[in-house]
PDB file of C-alpha atoms in Angstrom:
ATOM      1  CA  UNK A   1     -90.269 193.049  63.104  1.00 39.00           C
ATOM      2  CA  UNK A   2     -89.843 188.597  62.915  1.00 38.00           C
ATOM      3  CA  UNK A   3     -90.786 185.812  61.691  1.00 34.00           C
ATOM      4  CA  UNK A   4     -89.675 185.736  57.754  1.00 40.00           C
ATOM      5  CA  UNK A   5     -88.163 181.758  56.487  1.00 31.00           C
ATOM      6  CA  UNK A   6     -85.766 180.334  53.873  1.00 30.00           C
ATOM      7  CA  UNK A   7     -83.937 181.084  50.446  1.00 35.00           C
ATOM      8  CA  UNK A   8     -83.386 179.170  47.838  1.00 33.00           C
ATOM      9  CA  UNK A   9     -81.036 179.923  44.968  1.00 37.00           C
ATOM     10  CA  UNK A  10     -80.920 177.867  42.193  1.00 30.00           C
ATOM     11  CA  UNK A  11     -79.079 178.482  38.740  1.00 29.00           C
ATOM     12  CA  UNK A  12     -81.123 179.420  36.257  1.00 29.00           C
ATOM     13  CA  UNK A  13     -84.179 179.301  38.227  1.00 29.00           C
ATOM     14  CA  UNK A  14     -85.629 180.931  41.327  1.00 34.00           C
ATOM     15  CA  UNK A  15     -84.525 182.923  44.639  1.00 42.00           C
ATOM     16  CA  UNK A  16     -86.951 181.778  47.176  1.00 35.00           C
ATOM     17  CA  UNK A  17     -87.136 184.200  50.076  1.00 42.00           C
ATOM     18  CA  UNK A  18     -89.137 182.769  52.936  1.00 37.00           C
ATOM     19  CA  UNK A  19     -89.849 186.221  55.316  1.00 43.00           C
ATOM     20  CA  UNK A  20     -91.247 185.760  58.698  1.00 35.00           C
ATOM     21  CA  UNK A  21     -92.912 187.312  61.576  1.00 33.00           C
ATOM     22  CA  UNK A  22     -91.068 190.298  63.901  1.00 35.00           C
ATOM     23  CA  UNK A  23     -93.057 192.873  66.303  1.00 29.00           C
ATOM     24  CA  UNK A  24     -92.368 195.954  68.037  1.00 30.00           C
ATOM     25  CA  UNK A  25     -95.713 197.109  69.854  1.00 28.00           C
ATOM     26  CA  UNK A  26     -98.128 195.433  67.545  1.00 34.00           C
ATOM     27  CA  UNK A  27     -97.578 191.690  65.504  1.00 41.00           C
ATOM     28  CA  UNK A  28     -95.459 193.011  62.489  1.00 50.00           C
ATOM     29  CA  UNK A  29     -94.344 190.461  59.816  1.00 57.00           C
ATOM     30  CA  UNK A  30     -90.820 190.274  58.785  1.00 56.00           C
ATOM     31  CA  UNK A  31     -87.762 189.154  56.702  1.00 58.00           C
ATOM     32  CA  UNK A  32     -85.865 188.380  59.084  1.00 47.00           C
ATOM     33  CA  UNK A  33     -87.545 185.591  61.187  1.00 41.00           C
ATOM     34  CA  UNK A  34     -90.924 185.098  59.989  1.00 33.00           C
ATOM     35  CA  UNK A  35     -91.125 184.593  56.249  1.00 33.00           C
ATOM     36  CA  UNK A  36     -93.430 184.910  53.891  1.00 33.00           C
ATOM     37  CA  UNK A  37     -92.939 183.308  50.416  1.00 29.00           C
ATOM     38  CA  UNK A  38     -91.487 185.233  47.373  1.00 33.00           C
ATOM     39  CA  UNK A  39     -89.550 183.904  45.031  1.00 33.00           C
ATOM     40  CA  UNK A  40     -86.615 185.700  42.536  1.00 36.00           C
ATOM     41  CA  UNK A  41     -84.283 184.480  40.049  1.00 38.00           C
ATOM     42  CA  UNK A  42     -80.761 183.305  40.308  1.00 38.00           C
ATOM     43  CA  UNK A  43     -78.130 185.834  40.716  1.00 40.00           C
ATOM     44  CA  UNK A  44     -75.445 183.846  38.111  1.00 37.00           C
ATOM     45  CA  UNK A  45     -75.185 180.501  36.814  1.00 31.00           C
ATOM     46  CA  UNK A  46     -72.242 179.759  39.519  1.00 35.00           C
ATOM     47  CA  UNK A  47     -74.418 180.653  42.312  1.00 35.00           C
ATOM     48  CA  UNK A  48     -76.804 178.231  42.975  1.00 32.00           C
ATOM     49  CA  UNK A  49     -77.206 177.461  46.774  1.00 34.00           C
ATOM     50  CA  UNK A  50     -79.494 176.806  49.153  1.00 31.00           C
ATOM     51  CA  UNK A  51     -79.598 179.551  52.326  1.00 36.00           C
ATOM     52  CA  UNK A  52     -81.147 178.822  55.190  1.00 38.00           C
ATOM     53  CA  UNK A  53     -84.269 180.566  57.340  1.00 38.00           C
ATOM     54  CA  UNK A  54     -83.082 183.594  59.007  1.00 41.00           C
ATOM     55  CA  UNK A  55     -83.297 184.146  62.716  1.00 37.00           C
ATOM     56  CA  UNK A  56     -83.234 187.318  63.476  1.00 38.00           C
ATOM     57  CA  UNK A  57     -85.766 189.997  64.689  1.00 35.00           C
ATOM     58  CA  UNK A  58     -87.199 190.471  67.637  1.00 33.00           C
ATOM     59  CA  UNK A  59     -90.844 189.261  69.325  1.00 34.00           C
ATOM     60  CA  UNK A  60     -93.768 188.391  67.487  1.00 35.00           C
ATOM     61  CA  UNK A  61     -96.557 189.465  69.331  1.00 35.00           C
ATOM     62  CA  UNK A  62     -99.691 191.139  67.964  1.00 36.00           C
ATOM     63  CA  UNK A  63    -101.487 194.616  69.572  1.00 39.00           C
ATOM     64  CA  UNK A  64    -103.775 194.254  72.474  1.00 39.00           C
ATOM     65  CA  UNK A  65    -106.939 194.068  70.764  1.00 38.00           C
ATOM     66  CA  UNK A  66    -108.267 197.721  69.676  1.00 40.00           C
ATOM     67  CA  UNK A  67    -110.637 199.540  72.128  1.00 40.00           C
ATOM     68  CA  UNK A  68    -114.388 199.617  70.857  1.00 37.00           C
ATOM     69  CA  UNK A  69    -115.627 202.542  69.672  1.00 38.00           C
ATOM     70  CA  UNK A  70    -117.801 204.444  71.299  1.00 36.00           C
ATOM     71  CA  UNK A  71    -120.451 203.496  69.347  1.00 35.00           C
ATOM     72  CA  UNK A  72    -120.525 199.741  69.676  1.00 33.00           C
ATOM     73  CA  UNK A  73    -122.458 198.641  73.039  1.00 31.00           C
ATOM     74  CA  UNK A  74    -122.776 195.404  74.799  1.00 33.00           C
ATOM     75  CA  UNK A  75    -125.394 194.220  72.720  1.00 33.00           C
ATOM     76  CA  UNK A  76    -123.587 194.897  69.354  1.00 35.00           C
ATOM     77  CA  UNK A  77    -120.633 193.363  70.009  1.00 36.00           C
ATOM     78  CA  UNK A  78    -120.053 190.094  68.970  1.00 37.00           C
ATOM     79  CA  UNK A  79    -118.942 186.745  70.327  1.00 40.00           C
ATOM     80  CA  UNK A  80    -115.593 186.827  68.672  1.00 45.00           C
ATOM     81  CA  UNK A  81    -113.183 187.268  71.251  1.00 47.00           C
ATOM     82  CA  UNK A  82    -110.673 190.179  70.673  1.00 45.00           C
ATOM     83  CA  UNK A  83    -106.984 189.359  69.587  1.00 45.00           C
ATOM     84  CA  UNK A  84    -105.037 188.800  72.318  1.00 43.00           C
ATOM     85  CA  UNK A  85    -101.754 189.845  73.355  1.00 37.00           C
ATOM     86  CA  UNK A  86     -99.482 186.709  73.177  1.00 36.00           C
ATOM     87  CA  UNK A  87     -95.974 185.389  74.677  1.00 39.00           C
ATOM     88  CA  UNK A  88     -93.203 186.749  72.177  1.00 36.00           C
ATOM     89  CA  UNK A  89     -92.073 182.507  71.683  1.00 38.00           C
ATOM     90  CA  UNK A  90     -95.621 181.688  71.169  1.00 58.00           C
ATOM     91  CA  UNK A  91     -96.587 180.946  67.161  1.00 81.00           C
ATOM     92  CA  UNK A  92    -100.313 181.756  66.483  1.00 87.00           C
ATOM     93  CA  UNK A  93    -102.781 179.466  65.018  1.00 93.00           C
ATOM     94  CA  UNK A  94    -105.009 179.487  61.824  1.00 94.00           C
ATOM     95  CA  UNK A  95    -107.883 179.298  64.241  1.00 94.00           C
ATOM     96  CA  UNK A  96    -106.418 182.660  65.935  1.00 94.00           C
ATOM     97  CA  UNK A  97    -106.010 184.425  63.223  1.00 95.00           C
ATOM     98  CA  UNK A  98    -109.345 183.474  61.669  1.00 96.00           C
ATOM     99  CA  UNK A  99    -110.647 184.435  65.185  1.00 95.00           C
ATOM    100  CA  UNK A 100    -108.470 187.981  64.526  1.00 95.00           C
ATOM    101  CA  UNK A 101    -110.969 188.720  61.274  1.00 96.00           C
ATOM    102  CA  UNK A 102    -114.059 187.850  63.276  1.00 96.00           C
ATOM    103  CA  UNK A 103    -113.145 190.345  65.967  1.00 95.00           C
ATOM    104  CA  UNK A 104    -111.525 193.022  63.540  1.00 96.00           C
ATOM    105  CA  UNK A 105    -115.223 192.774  61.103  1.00 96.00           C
ATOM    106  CA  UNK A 106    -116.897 193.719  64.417  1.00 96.00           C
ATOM    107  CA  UNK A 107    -115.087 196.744  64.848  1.00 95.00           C
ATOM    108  CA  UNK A 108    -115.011 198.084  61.240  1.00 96.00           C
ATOM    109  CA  UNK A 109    -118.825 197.331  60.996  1.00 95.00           C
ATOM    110  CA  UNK A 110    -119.215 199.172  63.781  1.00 95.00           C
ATOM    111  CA  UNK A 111    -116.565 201.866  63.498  1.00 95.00           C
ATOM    112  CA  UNK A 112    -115.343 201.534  59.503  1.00 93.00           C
ATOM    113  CA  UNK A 113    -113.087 203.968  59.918  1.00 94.00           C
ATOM    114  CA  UNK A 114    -111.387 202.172  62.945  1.00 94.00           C
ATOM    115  CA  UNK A 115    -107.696 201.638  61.560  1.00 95.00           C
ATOM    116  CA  UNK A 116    -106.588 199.166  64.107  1.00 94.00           C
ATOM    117  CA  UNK A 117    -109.086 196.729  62.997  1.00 96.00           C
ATOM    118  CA  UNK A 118    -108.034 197.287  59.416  1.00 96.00           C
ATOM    119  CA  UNK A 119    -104.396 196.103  60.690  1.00 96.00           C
ATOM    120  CA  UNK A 120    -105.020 193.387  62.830  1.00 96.00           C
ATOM    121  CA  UNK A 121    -108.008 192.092  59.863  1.00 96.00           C
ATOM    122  CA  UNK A 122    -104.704 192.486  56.661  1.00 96.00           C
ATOM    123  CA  UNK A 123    -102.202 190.770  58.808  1.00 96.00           C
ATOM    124  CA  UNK A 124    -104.313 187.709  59.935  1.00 96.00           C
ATOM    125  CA  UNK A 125    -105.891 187.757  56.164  1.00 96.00           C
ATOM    126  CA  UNK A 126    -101.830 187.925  55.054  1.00 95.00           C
ATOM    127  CA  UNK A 127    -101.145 184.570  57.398  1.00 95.00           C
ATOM    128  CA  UNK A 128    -104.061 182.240  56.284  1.00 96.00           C
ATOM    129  CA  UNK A 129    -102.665 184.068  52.417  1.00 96.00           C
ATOM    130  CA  UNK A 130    -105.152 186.164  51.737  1.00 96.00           C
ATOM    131  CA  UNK A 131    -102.644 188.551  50.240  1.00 97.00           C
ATOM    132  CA  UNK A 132    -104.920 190.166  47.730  1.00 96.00           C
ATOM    133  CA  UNK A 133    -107.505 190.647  50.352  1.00 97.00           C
ATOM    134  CA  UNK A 134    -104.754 191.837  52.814  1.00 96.00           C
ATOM    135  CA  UNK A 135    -103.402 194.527  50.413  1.00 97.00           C
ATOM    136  CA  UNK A 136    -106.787 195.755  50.300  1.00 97.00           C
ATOM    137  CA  UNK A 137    -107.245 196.478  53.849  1.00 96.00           C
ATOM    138  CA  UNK A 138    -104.044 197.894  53.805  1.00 96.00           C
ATOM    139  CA  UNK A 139    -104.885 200.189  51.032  1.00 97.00           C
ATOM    140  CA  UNK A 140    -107.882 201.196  53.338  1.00 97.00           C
ATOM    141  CA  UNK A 141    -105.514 202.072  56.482  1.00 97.00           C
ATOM    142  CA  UNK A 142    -102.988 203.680  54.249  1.00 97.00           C
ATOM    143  CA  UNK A 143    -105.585 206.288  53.251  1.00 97.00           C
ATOM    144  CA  UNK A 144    -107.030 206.961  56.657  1.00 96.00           C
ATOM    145  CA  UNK A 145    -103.396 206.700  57.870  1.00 96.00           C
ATOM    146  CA  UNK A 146    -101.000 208.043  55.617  1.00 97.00           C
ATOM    147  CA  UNK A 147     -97.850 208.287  57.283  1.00 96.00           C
ATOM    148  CA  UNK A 148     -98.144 204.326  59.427  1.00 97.00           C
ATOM    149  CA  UNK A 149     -95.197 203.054  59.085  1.00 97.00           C
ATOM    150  CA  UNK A 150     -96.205 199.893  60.635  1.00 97.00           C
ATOM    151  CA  UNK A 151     -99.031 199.620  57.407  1.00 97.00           C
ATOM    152  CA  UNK A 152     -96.722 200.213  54.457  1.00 98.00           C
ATOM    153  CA  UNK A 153     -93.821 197.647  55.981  1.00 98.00           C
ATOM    154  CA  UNK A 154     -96.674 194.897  56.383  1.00 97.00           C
ATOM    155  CA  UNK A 155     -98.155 196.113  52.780  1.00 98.00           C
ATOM    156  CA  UNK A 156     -94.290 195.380  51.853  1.00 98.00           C
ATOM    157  CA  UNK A 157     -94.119 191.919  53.103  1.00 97.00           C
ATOM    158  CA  UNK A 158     -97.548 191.026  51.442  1.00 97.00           C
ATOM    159  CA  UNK A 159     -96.536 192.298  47.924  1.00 97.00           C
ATOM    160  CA  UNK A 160     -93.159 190.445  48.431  1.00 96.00           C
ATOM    161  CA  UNK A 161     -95.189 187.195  48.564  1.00 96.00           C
ATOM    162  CA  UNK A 162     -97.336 188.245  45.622  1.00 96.00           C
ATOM    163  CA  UNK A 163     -94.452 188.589  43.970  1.00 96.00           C
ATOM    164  CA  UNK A 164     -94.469 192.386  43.364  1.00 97.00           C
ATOM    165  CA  UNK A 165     -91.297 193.460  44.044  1.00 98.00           C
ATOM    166  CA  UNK A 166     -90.966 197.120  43.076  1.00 98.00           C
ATOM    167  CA  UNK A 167     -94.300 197.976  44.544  1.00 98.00           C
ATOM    168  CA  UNK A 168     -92.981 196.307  47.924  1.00 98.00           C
ATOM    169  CA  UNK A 169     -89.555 198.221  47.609  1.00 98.00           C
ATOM    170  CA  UNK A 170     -91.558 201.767  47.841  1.00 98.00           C
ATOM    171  CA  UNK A 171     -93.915 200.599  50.892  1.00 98.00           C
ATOM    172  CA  UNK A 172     -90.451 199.390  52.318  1.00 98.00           C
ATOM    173  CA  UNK A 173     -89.292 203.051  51.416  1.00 98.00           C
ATOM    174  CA  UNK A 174     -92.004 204.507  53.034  1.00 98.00           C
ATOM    175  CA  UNK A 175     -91.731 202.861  56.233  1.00 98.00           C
ATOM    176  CA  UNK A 176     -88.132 203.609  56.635  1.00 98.00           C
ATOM    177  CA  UNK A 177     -89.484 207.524  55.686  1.00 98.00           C
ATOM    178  CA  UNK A 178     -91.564 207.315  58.909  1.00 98.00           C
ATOM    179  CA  UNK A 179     -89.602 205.110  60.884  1.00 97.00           C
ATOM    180  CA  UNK A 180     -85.250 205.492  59.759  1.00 97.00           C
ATOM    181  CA  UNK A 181     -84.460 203.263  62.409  1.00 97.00           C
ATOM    182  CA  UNK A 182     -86.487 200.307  60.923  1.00 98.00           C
ATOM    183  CA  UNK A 183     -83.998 197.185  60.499  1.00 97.00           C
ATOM    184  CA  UNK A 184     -86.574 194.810  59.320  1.00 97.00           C
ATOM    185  CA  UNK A 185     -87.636 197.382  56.748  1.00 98.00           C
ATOM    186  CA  UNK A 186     -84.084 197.563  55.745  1.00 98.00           C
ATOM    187  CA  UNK A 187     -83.782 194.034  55.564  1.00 98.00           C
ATOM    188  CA  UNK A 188     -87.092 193.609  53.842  1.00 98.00           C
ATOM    189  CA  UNK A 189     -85.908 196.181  51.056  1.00 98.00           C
ATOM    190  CA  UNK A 190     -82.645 194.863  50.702  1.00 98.00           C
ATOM    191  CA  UNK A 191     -84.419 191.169  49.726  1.00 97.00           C
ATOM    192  CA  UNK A 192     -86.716 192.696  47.429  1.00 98.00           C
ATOM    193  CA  UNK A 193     -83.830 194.460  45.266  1.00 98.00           C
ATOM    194  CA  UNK A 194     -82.264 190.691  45.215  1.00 97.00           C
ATOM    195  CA  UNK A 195     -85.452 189.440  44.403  1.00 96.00           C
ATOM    196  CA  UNK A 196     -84.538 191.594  41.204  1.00 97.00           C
ATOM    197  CA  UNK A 197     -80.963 190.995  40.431  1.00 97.00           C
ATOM    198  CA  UNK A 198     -80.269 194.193  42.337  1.00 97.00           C
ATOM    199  CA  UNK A 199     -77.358 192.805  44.294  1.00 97.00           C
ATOM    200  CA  UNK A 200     -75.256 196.197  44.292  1.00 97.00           C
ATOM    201  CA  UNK A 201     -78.309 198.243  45.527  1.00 97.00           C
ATOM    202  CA  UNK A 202     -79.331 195.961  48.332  1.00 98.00           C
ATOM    203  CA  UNK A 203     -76.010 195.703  50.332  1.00 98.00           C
ATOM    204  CA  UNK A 204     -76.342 199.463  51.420  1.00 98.00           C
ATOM    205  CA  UNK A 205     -79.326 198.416  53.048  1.00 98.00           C
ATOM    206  CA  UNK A 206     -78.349 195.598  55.058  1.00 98.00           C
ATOM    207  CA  UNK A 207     -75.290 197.712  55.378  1.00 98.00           C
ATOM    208  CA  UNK A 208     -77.732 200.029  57.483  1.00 98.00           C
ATOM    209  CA  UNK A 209     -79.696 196.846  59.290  1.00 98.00           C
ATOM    210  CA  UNK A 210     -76.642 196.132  60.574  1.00 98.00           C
ATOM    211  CA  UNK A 211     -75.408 199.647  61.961  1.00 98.00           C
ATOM    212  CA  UNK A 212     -78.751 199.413  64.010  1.00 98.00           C
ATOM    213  CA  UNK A 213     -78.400 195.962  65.186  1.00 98.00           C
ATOM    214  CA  UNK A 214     -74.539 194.098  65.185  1.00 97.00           C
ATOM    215  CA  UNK A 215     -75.878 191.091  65.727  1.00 97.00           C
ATOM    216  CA  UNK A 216     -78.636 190.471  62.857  1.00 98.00           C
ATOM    217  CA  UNK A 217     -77.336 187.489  61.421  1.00 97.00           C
ATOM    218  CA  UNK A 218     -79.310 187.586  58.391  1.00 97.00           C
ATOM    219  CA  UNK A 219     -78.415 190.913  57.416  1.00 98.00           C
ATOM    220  CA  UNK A 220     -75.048 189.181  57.257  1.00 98.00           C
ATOM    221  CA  UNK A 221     -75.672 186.337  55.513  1.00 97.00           C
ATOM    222  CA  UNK A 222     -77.496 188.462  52.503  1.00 98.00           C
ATOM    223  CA  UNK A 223     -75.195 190.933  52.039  1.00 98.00           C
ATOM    224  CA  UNK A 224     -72.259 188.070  51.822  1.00 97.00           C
ATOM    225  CA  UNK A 225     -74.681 186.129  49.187  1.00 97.00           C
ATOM    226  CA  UNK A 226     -75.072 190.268  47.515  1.00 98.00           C
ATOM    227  CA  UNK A 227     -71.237 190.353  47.833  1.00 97.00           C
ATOM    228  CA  UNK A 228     -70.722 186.716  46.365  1.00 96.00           C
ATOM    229  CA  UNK A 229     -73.076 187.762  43.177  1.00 96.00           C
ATOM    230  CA  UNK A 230     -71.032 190.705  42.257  1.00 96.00           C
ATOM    231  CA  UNK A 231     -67.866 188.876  42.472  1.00 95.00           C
ATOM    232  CA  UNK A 232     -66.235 190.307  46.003  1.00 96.00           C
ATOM    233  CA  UNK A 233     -65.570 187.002  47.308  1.00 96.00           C
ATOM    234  CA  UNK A 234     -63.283 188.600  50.373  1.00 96.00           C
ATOM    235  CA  UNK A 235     -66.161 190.275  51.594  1.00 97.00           C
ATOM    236  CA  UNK A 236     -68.940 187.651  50.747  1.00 97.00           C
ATOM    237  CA  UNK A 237     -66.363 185.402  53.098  1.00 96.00           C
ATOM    238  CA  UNK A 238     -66.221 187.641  56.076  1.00 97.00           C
ATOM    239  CA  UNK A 239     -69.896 188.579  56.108  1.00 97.00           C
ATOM    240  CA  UNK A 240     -70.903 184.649  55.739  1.00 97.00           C
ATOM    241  CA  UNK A 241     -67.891 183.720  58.553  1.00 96.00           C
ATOM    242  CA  UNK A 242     -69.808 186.686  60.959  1.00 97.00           C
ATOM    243  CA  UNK A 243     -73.065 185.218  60.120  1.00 97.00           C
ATOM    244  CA  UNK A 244     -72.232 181.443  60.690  1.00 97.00           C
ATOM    245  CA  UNK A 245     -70.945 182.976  64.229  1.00 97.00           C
ATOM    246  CA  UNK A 246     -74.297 184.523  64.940  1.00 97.00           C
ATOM    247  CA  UNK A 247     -76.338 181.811  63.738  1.00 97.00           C
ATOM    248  CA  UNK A 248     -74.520 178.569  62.722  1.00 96.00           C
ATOM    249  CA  UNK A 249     -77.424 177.910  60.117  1.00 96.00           C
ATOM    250  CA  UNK A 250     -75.251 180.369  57.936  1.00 95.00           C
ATOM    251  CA  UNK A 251     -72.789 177.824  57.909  1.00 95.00           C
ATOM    252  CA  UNK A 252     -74.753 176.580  54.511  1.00 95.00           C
ATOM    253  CA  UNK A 253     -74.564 179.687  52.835  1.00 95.00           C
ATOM    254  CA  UNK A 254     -70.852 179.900  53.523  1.00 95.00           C
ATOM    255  CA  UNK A 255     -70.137 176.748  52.321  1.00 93.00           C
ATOM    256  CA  UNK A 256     -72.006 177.294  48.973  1.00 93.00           C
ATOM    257  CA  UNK A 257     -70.405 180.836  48.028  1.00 92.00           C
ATOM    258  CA  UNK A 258     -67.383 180.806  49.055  1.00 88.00           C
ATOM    259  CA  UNK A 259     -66.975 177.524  47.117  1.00 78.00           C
ATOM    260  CA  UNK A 260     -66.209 175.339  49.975  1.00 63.00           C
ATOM    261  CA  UNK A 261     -68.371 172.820  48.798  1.00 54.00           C
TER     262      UNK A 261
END
């Protein structure tokens, strides 16, 4: 799930929680690497930091384009070319994702019902932040597709940059209810409780992220800066020290709550 960005903590005043992009078979946003914008309040007055963009997930790289309906012939199709499948390093544009709704209008005014469309159309109206356009379409698949997991995690990471944090902790809760083994859902519900002062509640999640995947650094590095805010220094410390290990970027984080700095 991979491409979510930066936090900021700042006393007094805002959490800023950059998520970015991660996929699995399909493009599927994420707070791990690919960030989206959300911001939350400081934990405590003695906490303000600045943590750096995660780096974890996996490949970013969006479905092959959905198969036409039956319905749509040669002559009803349009010029938009269909998504295409791209290189897991490779970061796509504003043009391609304005391409992505051209393609994805085709196929839903052709097929409405067609719930791939509806996917690829939320996430590329999510990336040019669309969000309240986005959710809409997701609302749309979510109804013809109750139990996607891959719809309520995205729906998840667009109300996390709209700021709607509980809302974005039950699609995250969802996800996880059709696919456990989610880490970026994990992840993505552990930020949103900090997003909320819910330090405590969060670690458990990354707690889990990291039973699936050892080596996801920024499951690390959140659950030391969850430790930090309820006063467990020790294990803020070792969580930051594994972090900085896995991605030396931590090395900021560790500095700032474990008041080496």
């Amino acid at each position: 799930m991979k491409n979510l960005s930066t936090v900021r903590l700042l006393a007094g005043a805002t959490f800023v929680l950059l998520l970015t992009q991660c996929a699995t078979t399909v493009e599927k946003d994420s707070p791990g690497s690919r960030r989206a914008v959300a911001s939350v309040p400081a934990a405590t007055a003695a906490t303000a930091a600045v943590v750096p963009a995660a780096t974890s997930p996996t490949a970013a790289a969006p479905a092959a384009s959905p198969a036409p309906d039956a319905a749509v012939t040669a002559s009803a199709a349009p010029a938009a070319a269909a998504p295409a499948v791209v290189d897991a390093a490779a970061r796509k544009t504003n043009a391609d994702y304005k391409n992505d709704i051209r393609y994805a209008d085709a196929m839903l005014k052709a097929s409405p019902r067609n719930a791939d469309a509806l996917l690829v159309r939320a996430k590329a109206k999510s990336h040019l932040k669309d969000y309240k356009e986005a959710v809409l379409d997701y609302n749309t698949l979510l109804r013809l597709k109750p139990t996607s997991a891959e719809g309520y995690y995205n729906r998840g990471l667009t109300r996390l940059k709209l700021k709607q944090y509980t809302p974005a902790i039950s699609d995250f809760s969802k996800a996880l209810k059709y696919k456990p083994t989610d880490k970026e859902a994990l992840f993505g519900r552990g930020a949103a409780k900090m997003q909320l002062f819910n330090f405590g509640s969060a670690i458990p999640d990354f707690t889990k992220a990291i039973a699936l995947d050892p080596s996801y650094a920024d499951a690390y590095e959140y659950r030391g800066i969850c430790y930090s805010s309820i006063n467990k220094p020790k294990e803020a410390k070792t969580d930051l020290e594994k972090a900085t290990q896995l991605n030396p970027d931590a090395a900021k984080s560790l500095r700032r709550y474990t008041g080496n700095e």
